Coordinates of C-alpha atoms (C1' of nucleotides) in Angstrom, one line a residue:
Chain A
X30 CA 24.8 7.0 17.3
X31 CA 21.9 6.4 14.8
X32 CA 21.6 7.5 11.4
X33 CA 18.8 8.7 8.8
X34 CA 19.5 8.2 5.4
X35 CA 16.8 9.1 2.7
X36 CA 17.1 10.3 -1.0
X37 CA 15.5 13.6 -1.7
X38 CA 12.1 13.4 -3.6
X39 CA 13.0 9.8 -4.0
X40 CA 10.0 9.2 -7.1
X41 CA 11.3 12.4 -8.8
X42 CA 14.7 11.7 -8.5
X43 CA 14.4 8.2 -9.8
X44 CA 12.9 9.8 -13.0
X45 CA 16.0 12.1 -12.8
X46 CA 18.2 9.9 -13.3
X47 CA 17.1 8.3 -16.3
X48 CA 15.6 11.9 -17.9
X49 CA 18.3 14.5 -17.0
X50 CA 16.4 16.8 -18.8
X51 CA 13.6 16.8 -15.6
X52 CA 16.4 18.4 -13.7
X53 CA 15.5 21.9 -12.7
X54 CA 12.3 21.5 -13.5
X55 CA 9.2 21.5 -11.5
X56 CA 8.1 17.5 -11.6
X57 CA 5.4 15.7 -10.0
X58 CA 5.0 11.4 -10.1
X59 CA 0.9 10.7 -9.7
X60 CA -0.6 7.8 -8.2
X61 CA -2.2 5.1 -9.7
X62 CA -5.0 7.1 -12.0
X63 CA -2.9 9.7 -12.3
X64 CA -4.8 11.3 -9.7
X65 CA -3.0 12.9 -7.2
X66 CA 0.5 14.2 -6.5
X67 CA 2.4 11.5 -4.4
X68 CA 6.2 13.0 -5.1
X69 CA 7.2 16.5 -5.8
X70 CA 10.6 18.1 -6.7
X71 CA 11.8 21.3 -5.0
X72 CA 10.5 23.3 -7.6
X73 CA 7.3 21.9 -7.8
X74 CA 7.1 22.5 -3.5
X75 CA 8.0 25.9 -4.5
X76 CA 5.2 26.3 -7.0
X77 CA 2.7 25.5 -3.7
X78 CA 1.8 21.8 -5.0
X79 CA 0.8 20.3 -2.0
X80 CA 1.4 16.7 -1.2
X81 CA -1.7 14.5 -2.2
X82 CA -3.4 17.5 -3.8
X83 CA -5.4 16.2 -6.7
X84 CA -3.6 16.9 -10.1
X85 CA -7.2 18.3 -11.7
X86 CA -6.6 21.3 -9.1
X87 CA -2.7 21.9 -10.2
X88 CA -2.9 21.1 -14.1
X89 CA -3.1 24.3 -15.2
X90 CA 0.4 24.6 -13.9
X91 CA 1.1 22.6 -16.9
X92 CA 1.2 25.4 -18.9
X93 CA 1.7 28.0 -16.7
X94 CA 4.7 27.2 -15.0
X95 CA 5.5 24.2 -17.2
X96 CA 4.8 21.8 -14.3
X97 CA 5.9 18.2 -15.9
X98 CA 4.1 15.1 -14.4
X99 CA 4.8 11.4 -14.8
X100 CA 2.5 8.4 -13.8
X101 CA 4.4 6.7 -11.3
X102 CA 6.6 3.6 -12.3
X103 CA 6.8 1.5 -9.0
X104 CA 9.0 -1.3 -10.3
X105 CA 11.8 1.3 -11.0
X106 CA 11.3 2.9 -7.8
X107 CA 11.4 -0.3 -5.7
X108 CA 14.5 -1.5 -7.8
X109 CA 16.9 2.0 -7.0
X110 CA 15.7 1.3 -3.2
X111 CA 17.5 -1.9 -3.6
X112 CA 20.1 -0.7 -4.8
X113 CA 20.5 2.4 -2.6
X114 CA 20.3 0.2 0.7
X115 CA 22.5 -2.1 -0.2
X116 CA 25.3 0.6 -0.8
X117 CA 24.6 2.4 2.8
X118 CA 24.3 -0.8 4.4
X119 CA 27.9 -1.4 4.4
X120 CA 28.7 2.0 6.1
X121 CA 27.3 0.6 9.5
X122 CA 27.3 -2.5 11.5
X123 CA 23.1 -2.8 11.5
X124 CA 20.4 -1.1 9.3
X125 CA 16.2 -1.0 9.4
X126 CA 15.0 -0.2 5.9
X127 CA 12.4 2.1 7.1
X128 CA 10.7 3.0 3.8
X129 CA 11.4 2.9 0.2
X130 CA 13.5 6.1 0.3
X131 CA 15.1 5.5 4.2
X132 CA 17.0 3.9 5.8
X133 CA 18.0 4.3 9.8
X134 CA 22.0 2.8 10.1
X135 CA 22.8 2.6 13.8
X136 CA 27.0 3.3 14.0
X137 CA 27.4 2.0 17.6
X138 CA 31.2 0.9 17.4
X139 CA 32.0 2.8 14.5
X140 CA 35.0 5.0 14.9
X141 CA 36.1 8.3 12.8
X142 CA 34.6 11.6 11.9
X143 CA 30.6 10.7 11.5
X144 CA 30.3 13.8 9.4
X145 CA 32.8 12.4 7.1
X146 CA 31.7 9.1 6.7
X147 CA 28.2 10.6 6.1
X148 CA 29.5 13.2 3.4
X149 CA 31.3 9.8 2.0
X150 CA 28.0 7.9 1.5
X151 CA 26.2 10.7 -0.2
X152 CA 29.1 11.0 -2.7
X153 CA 28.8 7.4 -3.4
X154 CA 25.0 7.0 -3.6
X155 CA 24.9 9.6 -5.9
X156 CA 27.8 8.5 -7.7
X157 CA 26.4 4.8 -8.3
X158 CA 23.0 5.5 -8.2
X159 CA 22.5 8.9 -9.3
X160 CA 20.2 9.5 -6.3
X161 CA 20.4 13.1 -4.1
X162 CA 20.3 12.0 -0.4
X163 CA 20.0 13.7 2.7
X164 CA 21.8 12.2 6.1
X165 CA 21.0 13.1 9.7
X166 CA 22.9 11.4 13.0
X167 CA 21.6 11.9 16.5
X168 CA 22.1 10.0 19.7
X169 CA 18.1 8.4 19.4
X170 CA 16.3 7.7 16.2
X171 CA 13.9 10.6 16.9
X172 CA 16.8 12.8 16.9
X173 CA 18.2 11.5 13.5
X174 CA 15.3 12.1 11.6
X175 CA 15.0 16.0 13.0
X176 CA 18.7 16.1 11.9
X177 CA 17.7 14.6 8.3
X178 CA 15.1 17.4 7.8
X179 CA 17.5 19.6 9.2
X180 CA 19.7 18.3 7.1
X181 CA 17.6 18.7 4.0
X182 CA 15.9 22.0 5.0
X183 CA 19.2 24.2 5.5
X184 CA 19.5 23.1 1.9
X185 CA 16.5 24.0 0.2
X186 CA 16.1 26.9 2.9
X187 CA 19.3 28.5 3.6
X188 CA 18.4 31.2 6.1
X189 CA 16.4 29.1 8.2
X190 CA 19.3 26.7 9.7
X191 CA 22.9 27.2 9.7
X192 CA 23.9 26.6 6.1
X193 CA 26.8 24.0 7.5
X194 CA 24.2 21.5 8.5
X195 CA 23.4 21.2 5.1
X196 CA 22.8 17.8 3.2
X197 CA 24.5 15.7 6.7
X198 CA 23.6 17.2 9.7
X199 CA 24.8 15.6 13.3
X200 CA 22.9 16.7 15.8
X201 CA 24.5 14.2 18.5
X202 CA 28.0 16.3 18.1
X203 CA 26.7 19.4 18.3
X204 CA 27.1 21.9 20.9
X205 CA 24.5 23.4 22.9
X206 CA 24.0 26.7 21.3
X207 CA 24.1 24.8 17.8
X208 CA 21.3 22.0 19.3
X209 CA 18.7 24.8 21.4
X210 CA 19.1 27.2 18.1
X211 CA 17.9 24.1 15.9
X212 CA 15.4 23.0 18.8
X213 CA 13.9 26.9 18.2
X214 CA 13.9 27.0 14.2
X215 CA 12.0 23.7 14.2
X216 CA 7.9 23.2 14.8
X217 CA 6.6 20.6 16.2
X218 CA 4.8 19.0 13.3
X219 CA 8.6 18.6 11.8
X220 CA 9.1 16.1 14.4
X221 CA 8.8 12.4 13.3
X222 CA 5.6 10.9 15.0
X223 CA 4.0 14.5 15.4
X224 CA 1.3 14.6 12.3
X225 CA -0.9 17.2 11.9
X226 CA -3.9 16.3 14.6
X227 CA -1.5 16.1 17.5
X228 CA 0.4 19.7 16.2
X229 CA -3.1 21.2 16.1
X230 CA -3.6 20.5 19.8
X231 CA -0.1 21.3 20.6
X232 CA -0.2 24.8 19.5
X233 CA -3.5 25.0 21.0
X234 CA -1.6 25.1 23.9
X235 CA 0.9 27.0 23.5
X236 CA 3.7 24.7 22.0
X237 CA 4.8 25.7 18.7
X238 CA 8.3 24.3 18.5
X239 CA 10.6 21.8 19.4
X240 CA 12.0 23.8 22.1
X241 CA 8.4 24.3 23.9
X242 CA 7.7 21.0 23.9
X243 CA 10.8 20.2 25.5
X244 CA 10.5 22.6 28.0
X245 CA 6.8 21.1 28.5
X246 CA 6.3 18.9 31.7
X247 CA 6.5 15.3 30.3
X248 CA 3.9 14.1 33.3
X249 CA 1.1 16.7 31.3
X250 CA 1.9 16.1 27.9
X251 CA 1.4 12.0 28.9
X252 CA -1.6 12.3 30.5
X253 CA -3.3 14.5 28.1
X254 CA -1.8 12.7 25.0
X255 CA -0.5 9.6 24.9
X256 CA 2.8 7.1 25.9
X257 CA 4.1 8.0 22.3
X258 CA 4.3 11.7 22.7
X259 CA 6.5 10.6 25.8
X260 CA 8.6 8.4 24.1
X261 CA 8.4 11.0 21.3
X262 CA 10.3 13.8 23.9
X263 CA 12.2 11.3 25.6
X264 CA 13.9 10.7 22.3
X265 CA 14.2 14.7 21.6
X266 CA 16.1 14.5 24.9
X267 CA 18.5 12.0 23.6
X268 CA 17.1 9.1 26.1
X269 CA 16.9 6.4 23.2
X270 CA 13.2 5.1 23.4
X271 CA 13.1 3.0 20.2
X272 CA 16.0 1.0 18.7
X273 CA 17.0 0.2 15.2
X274 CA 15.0 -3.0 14.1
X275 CA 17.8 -4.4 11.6
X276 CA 15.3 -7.9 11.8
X277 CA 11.7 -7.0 11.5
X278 CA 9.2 -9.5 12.4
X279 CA 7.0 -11.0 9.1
X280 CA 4.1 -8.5 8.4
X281 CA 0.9 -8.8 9.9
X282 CA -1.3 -7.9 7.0
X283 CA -1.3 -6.5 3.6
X284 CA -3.4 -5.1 1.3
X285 CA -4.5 -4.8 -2.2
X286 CA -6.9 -1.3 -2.7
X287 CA -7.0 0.8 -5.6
X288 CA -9.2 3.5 -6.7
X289 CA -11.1 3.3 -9.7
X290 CA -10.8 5.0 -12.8
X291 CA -14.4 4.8 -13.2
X292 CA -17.0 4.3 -11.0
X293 CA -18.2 1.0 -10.6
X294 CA -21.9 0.3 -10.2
X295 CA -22.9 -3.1 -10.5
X296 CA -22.1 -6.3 -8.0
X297 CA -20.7 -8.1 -11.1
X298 CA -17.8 -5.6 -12.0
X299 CA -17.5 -5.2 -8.1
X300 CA -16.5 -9.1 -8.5
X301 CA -14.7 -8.6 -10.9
X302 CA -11.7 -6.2 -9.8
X303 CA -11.9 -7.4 -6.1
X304 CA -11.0 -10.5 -7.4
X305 CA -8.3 -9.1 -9.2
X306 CA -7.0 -7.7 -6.0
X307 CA -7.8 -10.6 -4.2
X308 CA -5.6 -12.5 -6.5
X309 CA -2.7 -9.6 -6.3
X310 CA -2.7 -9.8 -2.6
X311 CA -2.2 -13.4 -2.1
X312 CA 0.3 -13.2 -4.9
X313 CA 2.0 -10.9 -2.2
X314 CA 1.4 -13.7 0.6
X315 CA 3.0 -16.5 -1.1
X316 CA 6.0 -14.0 -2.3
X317 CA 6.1 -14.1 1.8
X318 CA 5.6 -17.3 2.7
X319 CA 2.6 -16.4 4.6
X320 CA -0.8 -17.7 4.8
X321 CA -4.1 -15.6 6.0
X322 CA -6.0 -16.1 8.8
X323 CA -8.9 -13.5 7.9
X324 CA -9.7 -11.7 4.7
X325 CA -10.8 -8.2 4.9
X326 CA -12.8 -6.6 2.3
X327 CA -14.1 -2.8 2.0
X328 CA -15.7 -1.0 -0.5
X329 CA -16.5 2.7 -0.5
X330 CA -18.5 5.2 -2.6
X331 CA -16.0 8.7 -3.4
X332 CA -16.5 10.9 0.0
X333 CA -15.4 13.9 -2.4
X334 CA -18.7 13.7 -4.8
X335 CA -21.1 15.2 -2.1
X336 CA -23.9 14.6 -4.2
X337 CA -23.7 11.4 -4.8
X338 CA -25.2 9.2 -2.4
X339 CA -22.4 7.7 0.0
X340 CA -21.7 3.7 0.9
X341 CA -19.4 2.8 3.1
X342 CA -18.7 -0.9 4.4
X343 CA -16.5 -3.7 5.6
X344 CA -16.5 -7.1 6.5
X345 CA -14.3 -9.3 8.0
X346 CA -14.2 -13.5 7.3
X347 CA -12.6 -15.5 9.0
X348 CA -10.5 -18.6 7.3
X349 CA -11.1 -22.5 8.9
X350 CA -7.5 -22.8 7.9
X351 CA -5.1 -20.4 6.9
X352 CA -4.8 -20.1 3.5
X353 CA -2.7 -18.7 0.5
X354 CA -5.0 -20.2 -2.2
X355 CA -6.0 -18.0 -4.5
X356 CA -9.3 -19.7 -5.4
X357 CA -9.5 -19.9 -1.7
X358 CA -9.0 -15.8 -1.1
X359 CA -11.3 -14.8 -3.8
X360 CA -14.1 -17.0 -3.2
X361 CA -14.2 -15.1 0.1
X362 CA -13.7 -11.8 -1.2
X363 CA -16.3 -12.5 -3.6
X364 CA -18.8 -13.7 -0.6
X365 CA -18.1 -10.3 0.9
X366 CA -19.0 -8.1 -1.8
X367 CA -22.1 -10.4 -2.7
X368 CA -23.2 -9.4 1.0
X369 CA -22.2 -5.6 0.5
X370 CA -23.0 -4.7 -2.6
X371 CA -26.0 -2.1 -3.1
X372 CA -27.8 -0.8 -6.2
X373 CA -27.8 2.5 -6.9
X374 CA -24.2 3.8 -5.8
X375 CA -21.1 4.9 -7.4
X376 CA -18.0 3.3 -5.8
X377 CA -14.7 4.6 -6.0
X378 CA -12.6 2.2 -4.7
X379 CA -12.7 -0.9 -2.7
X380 CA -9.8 -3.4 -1.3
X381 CA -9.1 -7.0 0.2
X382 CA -6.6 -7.2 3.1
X383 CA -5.1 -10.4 4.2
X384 CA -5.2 -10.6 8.0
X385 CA -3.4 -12.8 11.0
X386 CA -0.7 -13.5 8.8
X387 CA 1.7 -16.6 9.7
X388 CA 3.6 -18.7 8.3
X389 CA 2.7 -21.2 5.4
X390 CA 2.4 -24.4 6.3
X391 CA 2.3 -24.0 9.9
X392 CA -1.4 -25.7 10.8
X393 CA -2.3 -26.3 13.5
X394 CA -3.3 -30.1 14.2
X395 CA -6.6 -29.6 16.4
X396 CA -7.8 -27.4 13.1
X397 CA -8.1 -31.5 11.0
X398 CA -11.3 -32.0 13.8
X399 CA -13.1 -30.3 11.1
X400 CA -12.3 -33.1 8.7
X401 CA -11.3 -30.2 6.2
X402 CA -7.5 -31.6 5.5
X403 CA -8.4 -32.7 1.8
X404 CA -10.0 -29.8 1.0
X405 CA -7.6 -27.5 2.2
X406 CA -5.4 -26.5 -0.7
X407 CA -3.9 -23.6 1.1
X408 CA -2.1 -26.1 3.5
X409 CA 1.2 -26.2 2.2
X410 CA 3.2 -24.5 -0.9
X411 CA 0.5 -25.8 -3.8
X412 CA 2.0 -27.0 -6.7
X413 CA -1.1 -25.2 -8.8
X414 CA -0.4 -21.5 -6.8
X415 CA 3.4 -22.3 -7.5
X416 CA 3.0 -22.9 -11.5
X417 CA 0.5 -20.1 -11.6
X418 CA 3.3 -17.7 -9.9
X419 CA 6.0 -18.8 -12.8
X420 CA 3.5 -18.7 -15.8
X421 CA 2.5 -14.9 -14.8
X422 CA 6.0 -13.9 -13.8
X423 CA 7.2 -15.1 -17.2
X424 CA 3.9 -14.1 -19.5
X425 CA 3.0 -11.1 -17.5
X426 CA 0.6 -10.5 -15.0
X427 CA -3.4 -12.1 -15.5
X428 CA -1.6 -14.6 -17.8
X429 CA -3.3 -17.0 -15.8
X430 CA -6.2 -16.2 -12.9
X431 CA -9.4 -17.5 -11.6
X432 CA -12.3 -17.1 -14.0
X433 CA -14.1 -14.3 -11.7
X434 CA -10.7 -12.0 -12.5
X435 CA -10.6 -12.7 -16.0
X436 CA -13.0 -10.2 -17.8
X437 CA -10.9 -7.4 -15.9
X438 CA -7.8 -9.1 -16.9
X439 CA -8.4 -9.1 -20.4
X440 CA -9.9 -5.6 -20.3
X441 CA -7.8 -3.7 -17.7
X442 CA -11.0 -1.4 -17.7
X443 CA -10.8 -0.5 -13.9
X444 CA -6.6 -0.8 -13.7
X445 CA -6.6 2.7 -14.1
X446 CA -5.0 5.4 -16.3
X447 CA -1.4 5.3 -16.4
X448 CA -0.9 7.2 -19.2
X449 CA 2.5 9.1 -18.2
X450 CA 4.9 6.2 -17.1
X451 CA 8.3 6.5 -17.8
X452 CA 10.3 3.2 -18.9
X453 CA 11.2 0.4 -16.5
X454 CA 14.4 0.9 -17.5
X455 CA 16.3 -1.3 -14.9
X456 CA 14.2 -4.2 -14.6
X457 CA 12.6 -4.7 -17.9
X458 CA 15.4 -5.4 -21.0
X459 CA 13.0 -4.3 -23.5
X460 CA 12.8 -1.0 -21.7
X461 CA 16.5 -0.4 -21.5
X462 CA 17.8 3.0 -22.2
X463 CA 18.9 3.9 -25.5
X464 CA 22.2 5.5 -25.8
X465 CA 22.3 7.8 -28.8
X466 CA 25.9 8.0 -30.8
Chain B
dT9 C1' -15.1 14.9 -15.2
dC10 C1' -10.9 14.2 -12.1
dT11 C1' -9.0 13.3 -5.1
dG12 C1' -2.8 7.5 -3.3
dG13 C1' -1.7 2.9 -1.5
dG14 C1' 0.4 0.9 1.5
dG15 C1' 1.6 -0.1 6.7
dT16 C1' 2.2 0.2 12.3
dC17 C1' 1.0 1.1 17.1
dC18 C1' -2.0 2.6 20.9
dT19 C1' -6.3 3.1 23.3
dA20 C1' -10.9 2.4 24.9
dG21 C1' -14.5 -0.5 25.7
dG22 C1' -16.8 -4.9 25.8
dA23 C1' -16.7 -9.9 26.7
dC24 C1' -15.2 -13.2 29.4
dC25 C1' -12.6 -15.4 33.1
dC26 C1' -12.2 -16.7 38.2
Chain C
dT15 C1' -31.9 -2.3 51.0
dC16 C1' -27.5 -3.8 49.7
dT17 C1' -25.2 -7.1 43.9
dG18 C1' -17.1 -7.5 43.3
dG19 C1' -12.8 -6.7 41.5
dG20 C1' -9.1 -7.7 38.8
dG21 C1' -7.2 -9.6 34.9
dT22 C1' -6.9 -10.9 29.8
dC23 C1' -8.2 -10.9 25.2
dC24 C1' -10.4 -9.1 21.2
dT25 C1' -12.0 -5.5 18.2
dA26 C1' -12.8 -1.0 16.3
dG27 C1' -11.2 3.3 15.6
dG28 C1' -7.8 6.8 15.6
dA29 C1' -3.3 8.6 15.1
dC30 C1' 0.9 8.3 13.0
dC31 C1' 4.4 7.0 9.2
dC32 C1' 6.0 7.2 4.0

DNA sequence: TCTGGGGTCCTAGGACCC
DNA sequence: TCTGGGGTCCTAGGACCC
C-alpha cells in the first residue's frame, strides 16, 4: 500500500508558522518579481485567486478583502521540506521525495490500522513542524494521490466527499460503494497526470469523471491518447503501473531562468545576467557532483506585451569535455547570447540549462585525442571552483564571480523585486525569531 | 507599468545503419 | 517501367508535474 503525504499550501503554511497572525487570513507567496501568485491559502482559493494569476490583476484584493502577500522565501521553504521528510520517512520502510511539499511512503510490510498510523503522522508533523498535511493511501501511486485530494477536498469542501475521508483518506480499504461514490465526485483533471489539455479532449468526449474514464475502453483511450493515459487508468484500477523510486537516478539537466524586473535591451546587460545564471547553475552542478555535457541558453521577449515586437530563440553548444567550470559555462553562455542577441527588443527573461549531465570526473579517455587535457579545468573537482564555492557560501552570494557577472553582482539591477520576504528564520541566525517577554 | 521556475517522460520524424 | 525494410539513435516539441 502506497502513501501521499503533502502539507497543505506548503509556501503559505511555512509563513504560518513563523507569523501566526497569517492564520485565517487570505495569503498569497509571489514568485521571484513578485509577479505572480505561486501559493495560495484556502481563503485566498476562496477569494477566486487563481494559481499563477499575475498579482497586478488581484491587488486590489489588498484592500478589499485584505488579501496579504509575501515575496517568497525559498531557503525557509526548502529547509521545513527537510525537515518534514525526514519525520514521515520513518513511518514507512521506503519513501520518493516527490516535490518540496510531497512525499509518496510505500507501507508494503507494514502492519496495523493504516488510518491510524496516517492520523499519527499528521499529529506529529504538525506538532514538530507546525505544518497542516494531508495523507492519502491507495493500492497504486495513482490511487494515493486521488485519495490525498480527496483527502484534502472533503476538508475544505465538506459536502462534496464523505466528511470521514477528511485530512487521511484510504482509498485501498475502502469498500465499493465508498470507492465508485468517490470515483463519481471526482473529474478527471483531479487525477494526477491528467492536466488540463488532455481533460479538455476527454470531456470532449464524453468523459467527465473518474468513473467515465474507467468505464472507458482502455484499447480507445491508448490509441487516441497516449501509453500514459493507460498506465494512468491501469493505476485508477489498482494494477500498480509505477513504483515508488526511494533512489532516483542523478538529474539530467538543470536550469537557471528568471524573469526580469525590467526589460533588458542591450547584448551587454544580456551578458551580464546570463552569466549570473550561468554561474548559479553550475554552482548547482558542482553541489551535485555533475559535470555538463551541453549548455543550453534561451532568451525570449514577454509573449504578454502584444505590442511589443516578439524574439524568441535558443541554442544549444555542445562541451569538448564535460565541464563544471564556471569560466568554462559562461564563456559559452556568453557565445550564445553574442549569436542571439537583436537590437531593438524588450526581453523578459532568458536562462542557461546544463544538459547530459554525468558525473564529475568521469572523462572519457578517447576525449585527450583532442590534445585538450591541460586546458580542461572542468576535468576534476578544481581547487579554484572549490574555494570560490566556500568564499560565497561564507561572504554571500557574488562574493566572488567571473568579471562578465560582476556589474550585475554589485547592482542586483535585474535580481528582481523581492520586496515582501519574510525572515530566513531557520537557516540564517541573524534572522532568528525574536521572542517577546 | 506589472504575468513563476524548476523538472520529467513520451512521441514523431529524420538521419543513419546494414 | 519498376528503386527495400527494419532497426537505432537523436532531437524538437508537447504534455504533464509541483
Amino acid at each position: 500500500m502506497f502513501a501521499l503525504v503533502d502539507v497543505n499550501n506548503m509556501y503559505v503554511s511555512c509563513e504560518r508558522v513563523f507569523r501566526p497572525s497569517l492564520i485565517g487570513k487570505p495569503v498569497v507567496v509571489l514568485s521571484n518579481n513578485d509577479g505572480a501568485c505561486i501559493a495560495r491559502s484556502n481563503e485566498a482559493k476562496d477569494l477566486g485567486v487563481q494559481m499563477a494569476q499575475p498579482w497586478f490583476e488581484v491587488r486590489h484584493l489588498e484592500r478589499e478583502a485584505g488579501l496579504l502577500a509575501l515575496s517568497a522565501n525559498f531557503e525557509l521553504y526548502g529547509d521545513m521540506s527537510t525537515r518534514m521528510m525526514t519525520l514521515v520517512a520513518q513511518y514507512a520502510p521506503r519513501q520518493e521525495v516527490y516535490s518540496i511539499d510531497e512525499s509518496f511512503l510505500d507501507f508494503e510490510g507494514v502492519s496495523g490500522d493504516l488510518v491510524e498510523i496516517g492520523r499519527d503522522m499528521r499529529a506529529k508533523v504538525l506538532l514538530w513542524t507546525g505544518l497542516p498535511t494531508s495523507v492519502g493511501f491507495g493500492p497504486t501511486k495513482t490511487l494515493a494521490k486521488l485519495a490525498n485530494h480527496v483527502a484534502k477536498m472533503a476538508d475544505r469542501r465538506p459536502g462534496r466527499y464523505d466528511a470521514r475521508h477528511a485530512q487521511v483518506c484510504h482509498l485501498g480499504a475502502a469498500d465499493r460503494a465508498t470507492r465508485d461514490a468517490v470515483f463519481a465526485a471526482s473529474e478527471v483533471g483531479d487525477v494526477w497526470g491528467i492536466g488540463r489539455r488532455m481533460s479538455a479532449r476527454l470531456n470532449a468526449g464524453g468523459i467527465h469523471t473518474v468513473q467515465d474514464l474507467l468505464r472507458a475502453d482502455i484499447a480507445t483511450l491508448r490509441a487516441q491518447f497516449s501509453v500514459v493515459l493507460e498506465k494512468t487508468v491501469l493505476e485508477l484500477r489498482g494494477t500498480p503501473c509505477l513504483d515508488v523510486d526511494h533512489a532516483p537516478a542523478a538529474q539530467q539537466q538543470m536550469m537557471c531562468s528568471r524573469s526580469f524586473g525590467a526589460p533588458v535591451t542591450t547584448l551587454a546587460e544580456m551578458v551580464e545576467v546570463v552569466s549570473q545564471f550561468a554561474t548559479r547553475v553550475t554552482e548547482k552542478a558542482r553541489q551535485q557532483q555533475a559535470a555538463a555535457g551541453a549548455v543550453h541558453v534561451f532568451i525570449t521577449t514577454s509573449p504578454h506585451r502584444r505590442h511589443d515586437r516578439q524574439h524568441s530563440q535558443s541554442l544549444t553548444l555542445p562541451l569538448v569535455r564535460a565541464s563544471a567550470d564556471t569560466r568554462v559555462i559562461v564563456a559559452m553562455a556568453v557565445r550564445a547570447v553574442q549569436q542571439m542577441v537583436r537590437p531593438g527588443f524588450h526581453y523578459a527573461k532568458a536562462g542557461v540549462m546544463l544538459l547530459d549531465l554525468r558525473p564529475q570526473g568521469q572523462q572519457q579517455a578517447e576525449l585527450d585525442l583532442f590534445g585538450t587535457a591541460e586546458a580542461a579545468p572542468g576535468a576534476g573537482p578544481s581547487r579554484l571552483m572549490a574555494a570560490m564555492d566556500t568564499l560565497n557560501q561564507r561572504f554571500g552570494r557574488g562574493a566572488v564571480t567571473v568579471a562578465s557577472a560582476q556589474h550585475q553582482a554589485r547592482h542586483g539591477q535585474h535580481a528582481g523585486r523581492q520586496q515582501r520576504r519574510s525572515p530566513r528564520s531557520t537557516t540564517r541566525l541573524a534572522e532568528i525569531v525574536t521572542a517577546r517577554a
